[in-house]
mmCIF file of N, CA, C and O in Angstrom:
data_model
loop_
_atom_site.group_PDB
_atom_site.id
_atom_site.type_symbol
_atom_site.label_atom_id
_atom_site.label_comp_id
_atom_site.label_asym_id
_atom_site.label_seq_id
_atom_site.Cartn_x
_atom_site.Cartn_y
_atom_site.Cartn_z
ATOM 1 N N MET A 18 18.622 -4.515 -23.402
ATOM 2 C CA MET A 18 17.206 -4.903 -23.236
ATOM 3 C C MET A 18 17.298 -6.331 -22.368
ATOM 4 O O MET A 18 18.386 -7.143 -22.591
ATOM 5 N N HIS A 19 16.339 -6.434 -21.469
ATOM 6 C CA HIS A 19 16.387 -7.747 -20.759
ATOM 7 C C HIS A 19 15.858 -8.959 -21.698
ATOM 8 O O HIS A 19 15.216 -9.053 -22.606
ATOM 9 N N LYS A 20 16.362 -10.273 -21.224
ATOM 10 C CA LYS A 20 15.895 -11.300 -21.987
ATOM 11 C C LYS A 20 15.536 -12.311 -20.722
ATOM 12 O O LYS A 20 15.936 -12.645 -19.733
ATOM 13 N N ILE A 21 14.252 -12.868 -21.270
ATOM 14 C CA ILE A 21 13.669 -13.877 -20.335
ATOM 15 C C ILE A 21 13.709 -15.271 -21.157
ATOM 16 O O ILE A 21 13.397 -15.377 -22.339
ATOM 17 N N THR A 22 14.147 -16.247 -20.439
ATOM 18 C CA THR A 22 14.409 -17.627 -20.815
ATOM 19 C C THR A 22 13.357 -18.427 -20.316
ATOM 20 O O THR A 22 13.416 -18.473 -18.924
ATOM 21 N N LEU A 23 12.690 -19.187 -21.006
ATOM 22 C CA LEU A 23 11.503 -20.153 -20.614
ATOM 23 C C LEU A 23 12.065 -21.452 -20.834
ATOM 24 O O LEU A 23 12.179 -21.856 -22.100
ATOM 25 N N TYR A 24 12.133 -22.487 -20.003
ATOM 26 C CA TYR A 24 12.779 -23.642 -20.115
ATOM 27 C C TYR A 24 11.309 -24.520 -19.998
ATOM 28 O O TYR A 24 10.459 -24.488 -19.062
ATOM 29 N N THR A 25 11.018 -25.094 -21.034
ATOM 30 C CA THR A 25 9.496 -25.925 -21.197
ATOM 31 C C THR A 25 9.590 -27.277 -21.948
ATOM 32 O O THR A 25 10.994 -27.802 -22.247
ATOM 33 N N ARG A 26 8.508 -27.931 -22.037
ATOM 34 C CA ARG A 26 8.510 -29.112 -22.907
ATOM 35 C C ARG A 26 7.333 -29.260 -23.473
ATOM 36 O O ARG A 26 6.220 -28.410 -23.081
ATOM 37 N N ASN A 27 7.218 -30.108 -24.489
ATOM 38 C CA ASN A 27 5.800 -30.309 -25.235
ATOM 39 C C ASN A 27 4.876 -30.939 -24.205
ATOM 40 O O ASN A 27 5.232 -31.830 -23.324
ATOM 41 N N ARG A 28 3.496 -30.741 -24.260
ATOM 42 C CA ARG A 28 2.475 -31.426 -23.796
ATOM 43 C C ARG A 28 2.784 -31.151 -22.199
ATOM 44 O O ARG A 28 2.624 -31.948 -21.203
ATOM 45 N N CYS A 29 2.896 -29.753 -21.931
ATOM 46 C CA CYS A 29 3.009 -29.266 -20.504
ATOM 47 C C CYS A 29 2.053 -28.021 -20.247
ATOM 48 O O CYS A 29 2.356 -27.132 -20.649
ATOM 49 N N PRO A 30 0.827 -28.296 -19.679
ATOM 50 C CA PRO A 30 0.066 -27.204 -19.607
ATOM 51 C C PRO A 30 0.340 -26.080 -18.653
ATOM 52 O O PRO A 30 0.271 -24.954 -19.026
ATOM 53 N N LEU A 31 1.427 -26.452 -17.617
ATOM 54 C CA LEU A 31 1.952 -25.474 -16.924
ATOM 55 C C LEU A 31 2.917 -24.535 -17.801
ATOM 56 O O LEU A 31 3.064 -23.244 -17.533
ATOM 57 N N CYS A 32 3.602 -25.261 -18.578
ATOM 58 C CA CYS A 32 4.546 -24.305 -19.557
ATOM 59 C C CYS A 32 3.866 -23.297 -20.397
ATOM 60 O O CYS A 32 4.018 -22.274 -20.644
ATOM 61 N N ASP A 33 2.606 -23.861 -21.026
ATOM 62 C CA ASP A 33 1.663 -23.173 -21.881
ATOM 63 C C ASP A 33 1.094 -21.869 -21.039
ATOM 64 O O ASP A 33 1.109 -20.959 -21.573
ATOM 65 N N LYS A 34 0.676 -22.228 -19.862
ATOM 66 C CA LYS A 34 0.297 -20.958 -19.075
ATOM 67 C C LYS A 34 1.231 -19.931 -18.838
ATOM 68 O O LYS A 34 1.259 -18.868 -18.695
ATOM 69 N N ALA A 35 2.580 -20.556 -18.484
ATOM 70 C CA ALA A 35 3.667 -19.787 -18.217
ATOM 71 C C ALA A 35 4.106 -18.839 -19.354
ATOM 72 O O ALA A 35 4.257 -17.579 -19.546
ATOM 73 N N LYS A 36 4.085 -19.491 -20.559
ATOM 74 C CA LYS A 36 4.344 -18.778 -21.836
ATOM 75 C C LYS A 36 3.266 -17.606 -22.041
ATOM 76 O O LYS A 36 3.673 -16.367 -22.549
ATOM 77 N N ALA A 37 1.956 -17.916 -21.870
ATOM 78 C CA ALA A 37 0.940 -17.014 -22.185
ATOM 79 C C ALA A 37 1.099 -15.815 -21.159
ATOM 80 O O ALA A 37 0.891 -14.721 -21.557
ATOM 81 N N ALA A 38 1.555 -16.130 -20.016
ATOM 82 C CA ALA A 38 1.561 -14.953 -18.894
ATOM 83 C C ALA A 38 2.923 -13.947 -19.231
ATOM 84 O O ALA A 38 2.818 -12.667 -19.342
ATOM 85 N N ILE A 39 3.990 -14.816 -19.790
ATOM 86 C CA ILE A 39 5.097 -13.861 -20.020
ATOM 87 C C ILE A 39 4.730 -13.059 -21.612
ATOM 88 O O ILE A 39 5.335 -12.053 -21.509
ATOM 89 N N LEU A 40 4.160 -13.607 -22.330
ATOM 90 C CA LEU A 40 3.774 -12.996 -23.534
ATOM 91 C C LEU A 40 2.729 -11.718 -23.174
ATOM 92 O O LEU A 40 2.592 -10.579 -23.820
ATOM 93 N N GLU A 41 1.887 -12.044 -22.295
ATOM 94 C CA GLU A 41 1.065 -10.872 -21.636
ATOM 95 C C GLU A 41 2.080 -9.795 -21.391
ATOM 96 O O GLU A 41 1.598 -8.297 -21.296
ATOM 97 N N LEU A 42 3.129 -10.026 -20.591
ATOM 98 C CA LEU A 42 4.051 -9.132 -19.998
ATOM 99 C C LEU A 42 4.881 -8.050 -21.127
ATOM 100 O O LEU A 42 5.152 -7.081 -20.891
ATOM 101 N N GLN A 43 4.775 -8.882 -22.321
ATOM 102 C CA GLN A 43 5.426 -8.168 -23.530
ATOM 103 C C GLN A 43 4.615 -6.734 -23.773
ATOM 104 O O GLN A 43 5.023 -6.016 -24.503
ATOM 105 N N GLU A 44 3.389 -6.763 -23.471
ATOM 106 C CA GLU A 44 2.579 -5.484 -23.713
ATOM 107 C C GLU A 44 3.125 -4.189 -22.871
ATOM 108 O O GLU A 44 2.781 -3.333 -23.229
ATOM 109 N N GLU A 45 3.655 -4.765 -21.562
ATOM 110 C CA GLU A 45 3.950 -3.520 -20.688
ATOM 111 C C GLU A 45 5.525 -3.392 -20.712
ATOM 112 O O GLU A 45 5.935 -2.506 -20.652
ATOM 113 N N TRP A 46 6.295 -4.460 -21.050
ATOM 114 C CA TRP A 46 7.627 -4.498 -20.755
ATOM 115 C C TRP A 46 8.575 -4.726 -22.204
ATOM 116 O O TRP A 46 7.963 -5.771 -22.710
ATOM 117 N N GLU A 47 9.681 -4.463 -22.226
ATOM 118 C CA GLU A 47 10.413 -4.761 -23.496
ATOM 119 C C GLU A 47 11.487 -5.602 -23.050
ATOM 120 O O GLU A 47 12.130 -5.390 -22.274
ATOM 121 N N PHE A 48 11.443 -6.955 -23.651
ATOM 122 C CA PHE A 48 12.258 -8.042 -23.324
ATOM 123 C C PHE A 48 12.379 -8.983 -24.622
ATOM 124 O O PHE A 48 11.376 -8.970 -25.377
ATOM 125 N N LYS A 49 13.412 -9.699 -24.698
ATOM 126 C CA LYS A 49 13.524 -10.827 -25.734
ATOM 127 C C LYS A 49 13.169 -12.191 -24.781
ATOM 128 O O LYS A 49 13.512 -12.278 -24.005
ATOM 129 N N LEU A 50 12.260 -12.938 -25.626
ATOM 130 C CA LEU A 50 11.882 -14.239 -25.042
ATOM 131 C C LEU A 50 12.476 -15.202 -25.716
ATOM 132 O O LEU A 50 12.488 -15.364 -26.930
ATOM 133 N N GLU A 51 13.078 -16.223 -25.163
ATOM 134 C CA GLU A 51 13.760 -17.327 -25.603
ATOM 135 C C GLU A 51 13.159 -18.470 -24.936
ATOM 136 O O GLU A 51 13.219 -18.720 -23.638
ATOM 137 N N GLU A 52 12.627 -19.327 -25.893
ATOM 138 C CA GLU A 52 12.016 -20.666 -25.220
ATOM 139 C C GLU A 52 12.951 -21.753 -25.610
ATOM 140 O O GLU A 52 13.372 -21.952 -26.680
ATOM 141 N N ILE A 53 13.198 -22.683 -24.639
ATOM 142 C CA ILE A 53 13.982 -23.652 -24.656
ATOM 143 C C ILE A 53 13.434 -25.034 -24.379
ATOM 144 O O ILE A 53 12.765 -25.099 -23.247
ATOM 145 N N ASP A 54 13.143 -25.975 -25.098
ATOM 146 C CA ASP A 54 12.680 -27.234 -25.155
ATOM 147 C C ASP A 54 13.526 -28.242 -24.142
ATOM 148 O O ASP A 54 14.716 -28.688 -24.821
ATOM 149 N N ILE A 55 13.440 -28.586 -23.044
ATOM 150 C CA ILE A 55 14.425 -29.387 -22.446
ATOM 151 C C ILE A 55 14.362 -30.734 -23.143
ATOM 152 O O ILE A 55 15.578 -31.362 -22.606
ATOM 153 N N GLU A 56 13.694 -31.126 -23.775
ATOM 154 C CA GLU A 56 13.640 -32.605 -24.328
ATOM 155 C C GLU A 56 14.836 -32.608 -25.387
ATOM 156 O O GLU A 56 15.035 -33.650 -25.788
ATOM 157 N N THR A 57 15.223 -31.493 -25.802
ATOM 158 C CA THR A 57 16.325 -31.758 -27.030
ATOM 159 C C THR A 57 17.730 -31.809 -26.255
ATOM 160 O O THR A 57 18.759 -32.086 -27.011
ATOM 161 N N SER A 58 17.733 -31.976 -24.993
ATOM 162 C CA SER A 58 19.024 -32.319 -24.151
ATOM 163 C C SER A 58 18.940 -33.047 -23.046
ATOM 164 O O SER A 58 17.891 -32.746 -22.214
ATOM 165 N N ASP A 59 19.575 -34.122 -22.700
ATOM 166 C CA ASP A 59 19.446 -35.062 -21.794
ATOM 167 C C ASP A 59 19.892 -34.342 -20.413
ATOM 168 O O ASP A 59 19.308 -34.228 -19.253
ATOM 169 N N GLU A 60 20.808 -33.222 -20.592
ATOM 170 C CA GLU A 60 21.427 -32.273 -19.563
ATOM 171 C C GLU A 60 20.089 -31.575 -18.898
ATOM 172 O O GLU A 60 20.094 -31.240 -17.840
ATOM 173 N N LEU A 61 19.364 -30.857 -19.926
ATOM 174 C CA LEU A 61 18.559 -30.074 -19.474
ATOM 175 C C LEU A 61 17.349 -30.684 -19.027
ATOM 176 O O LEU A 61 16.892 -30.292 -18.030
ATOM 177 N N THR A 62 17.085 -31.920 -19.607
ATOM 178 C CA THR A 62 16.040 -32.790 -18.927
ATOM 179 C C THR A 62 16.208 -33.235 -17.522
ATOM 180 O O THR A 62 15.239 -33.056 -16.656
ATOM 181 N N GLU A 63 17.619 -33.514 -17.148
ATOM 182 C CA GLU A 63 18.142 -33.828 -15.987
ATOM 183 C C GLU A 63 17.940 -32.524 -14.808
ATOM 184 O O GLU A 63 17.470 -32.751 -13.780
ATOM 185 N N GLN A 64 18.386 -31.540 -15.390
ATOM 186 C CA GLN A 64 18.447 -30.343 -14.530
ATOM 187 C C GLN A 64 16.969 -29.755 -14.263
ATOM 188 O O GLN A 64 16.739 -29.525 -13.091
ATOM 189 N N TYR A 65 16.235 -29.821 -15.377
ATOM 190 C CA TYR A 65 14.872 -29.080 -14.957
ATOM 191 C C TYR A 65 13.773 -29.918 -15.004
ATOM 192 O O TYR A 65 12.442 -29.311 -15.075
ATOM 193 N N GLY A 66 13.904 -31.282 -15.398
ATOM 194 C CA GLY A 66 12.715 -32.097 -15.540
ATOM 195 C C GLY A 66 11.727 -31.953 -14.757
ATOM 196 O O GLY A 66 10.476 -31.788 -14.954
ATOM 197 N N LEU A 67 11.868 -31.845 -13.367
ATOM 198 C CA LEU A 67 10.976 -32.079 -12.423
ATOM 199 C C LEU A 67 10.388 -30.490 -12.069
ATOM 200 O O LEU A 67 9.334 -30.286 -11.344
ATOM 201 N N MET A 68 11.009 -29.478 -12.399
ATOM 202 C CA MET A 68 10.700 -28.075 -12.023
ATOM 203 C C MET A 68 9.969 -27.313 -13.161
ATOM 204 O O MET A 68 9.437 -26.292 -12.811
ATOM 205 N N ILE A 69 9.940 -27.871 -14.408
ATOM 206 C CA ILE A 69 9.233 -27.009 -15.502
ATOM 207 C C ILE A 69 8.030 -26.560 -15.250
ATOM 208 O O ILE A 69 7.124 -27.183 -14.645
ATOM 209 N N PRO A 70 7.607 -25.381 -15.910
ATOM 210 C CA PRO A 70 8.428 -24.596 -16.685
ATOM 211 C C PRO A 70 9.337 -23.835 -15.690
ATOM 212 O O PRO A 70 9.035 -23.519 -14.467
ATOM 213 N N VAL A 71 10.589 -23.463 -16.012
ATOM 214 C CA VAL A 71 11.528 -22.565 -15.237
ATOM 215 C C VAL A 71 11.733 -21.292 -15.978
ATOM 216 O O VAL A 71 11.867 -21.327 -17.386
ATOM 217 N N VAL A 72 11.786 -20.225 -15.589
ATOM 218 C CA VAL A 72 11.874 -18.863 -16.092
ATOM 219 C C VAL A 72 12.994 -18.039 -15.463
ATOM 220 O O VAL A 72 13.324 -18.071 -14.363
ATOM 221 N N TYR A 73 13.884 -17.811 -16.312
ATOM 222 C CA TYR A 73 15.270 -16.984 -16.018
ATOM 223 C C TYR A 73 15.027 -15.486 -16.583
ATOM 224 O O TYR A 73 14.422 -15.260 -17.706
ATOM 225 N N LEU A 74 15.373 -14.434 -15.706
ATOM 226 C CA LEU A 74 15.521 -13.251 -16.303
ATOM 227 C C LEU A 74 16.902 -12.790 -16.323
ATOM 228 O O LEU A 74 17.708 -12.614 -15.257
ATOM 229 N N ASN A 75 17.149 -12.510 -17.547
ATOM 230 C CA ASN A 75 18.699 -12.322 -17.786
ATOM 231 C C ASN A 75 19.313 -13.499 -17.099
ATOM 232 O O ASN A 75 18.913 -14.794 -17.731
ATOM 233 N N ASP A 76 20.209 -13.504 -16.327
ATOM 234 C CA ASP A 76 20.857 -15.127 -15.796
ATOM 235 C C ASP A 76 20.131 -15.426 -14.499
ATOM 236 O O ASP A 76 21.015 -16.265 -13.694
ATOM 237 N N GLU A 77 19.240 -14.904 -14.131
ATOM 238 C CA GLU A 77 18.833 -15.172 -12.700
ATOM 239 C C GLU A 77 17.400 -15.847 -12.781
ATOM 240 O O GLU A 77 16.531 -15.507 -13.450
ATOM 241 N N GLU A 78 17.137 -16.960 -11.997
ATOM 242 C CA GLU A 78 16.047 -17.878 -12.015
ATOM 243 C C GLU A 78 15.151 -16.861 -11.348
ATOM 244 O O GLU A 78 15.429 -16.661 -10.214
ATOM 245 N N VAL A 79 13.992 -16.664 -11.704
ATOM 246 C CA VAL A 79 12.825 -16.072 -11.072
ATOM 247 C C VAL A 79 11.606 -16.775 -10.928
ATOM 248 O O VAL A 79 10.911 -16.291 -10.312
ATOM 249 N N GLY A 80 11.657 -18.020 -11.211
ATOM 250 C CA GLY A 80 10.516 -18.731 -11.111
ATOM 251 C C GLY A 80 10.385 -20.072 -11.737
ATOM 252 O O GLY A 80 11.204 -20.280 -12.721
ATOM 253 N N TYR A 81 9.762 -21.113 -10.998
ATOM 254 C CA TYR A 81 9.484 -22.400 -11.702
ATOM 255 C C TYR A 81 8.245 -22.813 -11.145
ATOM 256 O O TYR A 81 7.516 -22.479 -10.190
ATOM 257 N N GLY A 82 7.887 -23.968 -12.038
ATOM 258 C CA GLY A 82 6.369 -24.666 -11.470
ATOM 259 C C GLY A 82 5.318 -23.650 -11.972
ATOM 260 O O GLY A 82 5.186 -23.364 -13.134
ATOM 261 N N PHE A 83 4.566 -23.144 -11.066
ATOM 262 C CA PHE A 83 3.613 -22.163 -11.395
ATOM 263 C C PHE A 83 4.174 -20.686 -11.387
ATOM 264 O O PHE A 83 4.754 -20.237 -10.376
ATOM 265 N N VAL A 84 4.155 -20.129 -12.617
ATOM 266 C CA VAL A 84 4.834 -18.994 -12.710
ATOM 267 C C VAL A 84 3.792 -17.778 -12.578
ATOM 268 O O VAL A 84 2.897 -17.971 -13.188
ATOM 269 N N ASP A 85 4.271 -16.790 -11.779
ATOM 270 C CA ASP A 85 3.484 -15.866 -11.281
ATOM 271 C C ASP A 85 3.750 -14.656 -12.230
ATOM 272 O O ASP A 85 4.944 -14.136 -11.929
ATOM 273 N N LYS A 86 2.750 -14.249 -13.197
ATOM 274 C CA LYS A 86 3.023 -13.022 -14.038
ATOM 275 C C LYS A 86 3.431 -11.901 -13.137
ATOM 276 O O LYS A 86 4.347 -11.066 -13.592
ATOM 277 N N PHE A 87 2.872 -11.532 -12.173
ATOM 278 C CA PHE A 87 3.027 -10.283 -11.248
ATOM 279 C C PHE A 87 4.426 -10.341 -10.632
ATOM 280 O O PHE A 87 5.038 -9.199 -10.409
ATOM 281 N N ASP A 88 4.819 -11.523 -10.347
ATOM 282 C CA ASP A 88 6.231 -11.559 -9.640
ATOM 283 C C ASP A 88 7.377 -11.295 -10.740
ATOM 284 O O ASP A 88 8.176 -10.504 -10.378
ATOM 285 N N ILE A 89 7.126 -11.916 -11.975
ATOM 286 C CA ILE A 89 8.043 -11.680 -12.777
ATOM 287 C C ILE A 89 7.937 -10.022 -13.433
ATOM 288 O O ILE A 89 8.934 -9.417 -13.747
ATOM 289 N N SER A 90 6.840 -9.461 -13.404
ATOM 290 C CA SER A 90 6.556 -7.988 -13.720
ATOM 291 C C SER A 90 7.527 -7.108 -12.716
ATOM 292 O O SER A 90 8.087 -6.093 -12.812
ATOM 293 N N ASN A 91 7.177 -7.486 -11.356
ATOM 294 C CA ASN A 91 7.801 -6.881 -10.291
ATOM 295 C C ASN A 91 9.546 -6.895 -10.463
ATOM 296 O O ASN A 91 10.315 -5.968 -10.101
ATOM 297 N N ARG A 92 10.015 -8.202 -11.031
ATOM 298 C CA ARG A 92 11.386 -8.310 -11.271
ATOM 299 C C ARG A 92 11.924 -7.443 -12.213
ATOM 300 O O ARG A 92 13.097 -6.843 -12.254
ATOM 301 N N LEU A 93 11.117 -7.468 -13.516
ATOM 302 C CA LEU A 93 11.394 -6.391 -14.544
ATOM 303 C C LEU A 93 11.521 -4.995 -14.018
ATOM 304 O O LEU A 93 12.589 -4.385 -14.333
ATOM 305 N N GLN A 94 10.575 -4.693 -13.198
ATOM 306 C CA GLN A 94 10.548 -3.405 -12.804
ATOM 307 C C GLN A 94 11.926 -3.077 -11.879
ATOM 308 O O GLN A 94 12.311 -2.184 -11.942
ATOM 309 N N GLU A 95 12.104 -4.098 -11.005
ATOM 310 C CA GLU A 95 13.495 -3.865 -10.193
ATOM 311 C C GLU A 95 14.701 -3.956 -10.878
ATOM 312 O O GLU A 95 15.525 -3.027 -10.645
ATOM 313 N N LYS A 96 14.768 -4.635 -12.116
ATOM 314 C CA LYS A 96 15.955 -4.746 -13.008
ATOM 315 C C LYS A 96 15.843 -3.252 -13.714
ATOM 316 O O LYS A 96 17.059 -2.682 -14.010
ATOM 317 N N ASN A 97 14.862 -2.700 -14.027
ATOM 318 C CA ASN A 97 14.823 -1.308 -14.653
ATOM 319 C C ASN A 97 15.220 -0.314 -13.861
ATOM 320 O O ASN A 97 15.833 0.616 -14.280
ATOM 321 N N ARG A 98 15.170 -0.412 -12.642
ATOM 322 C CA ARG A 98 15.386 0.585 -11.576
ATOM 323 C C ARG A 98 17.012 0.702 -11.443
ATOM 324 O O ARG A 98 17.749 1.527 -11.192
ATOM 325 N N ILE A 99 17.659 -0.667 -11.393
ATOM 326 C CA ILE A 99 18.952 -0.849 -11.383
ATOM 327 C C ILE A 99 19.596 -0.338 -12.398
ATOM 328 O O ILE A 99 20.886 0.157 -12.208
ATOM 329 N N LYS A 100 19.417 -0.591 -13.489
ATOM 330 C CA LYS A 100 19.922 0.144 -14.667
ATOM 331 C C LYS A 100 20.741 1.503 -14.468
ATOM 332 O O LYS A 100 20.264 2.297 -14.289
#
């Protein structure tokens, strides 16, 4: 099963939109969603602070900032073909 990791923080409208888009994708694709609040770690805040939300599919970064639901869907489709 694929895993989508969403790096986010509180009070982040773009993060809320990204999460909503990813949850919509669960109606079509099977994957586990892991949400990580970057404010729980200084290292994560330093790494992703200006980029959030950041989305990883398995271990590959697939989007940040404005997250495109259709792009992530296409990436899931590619990953399923490779299997």
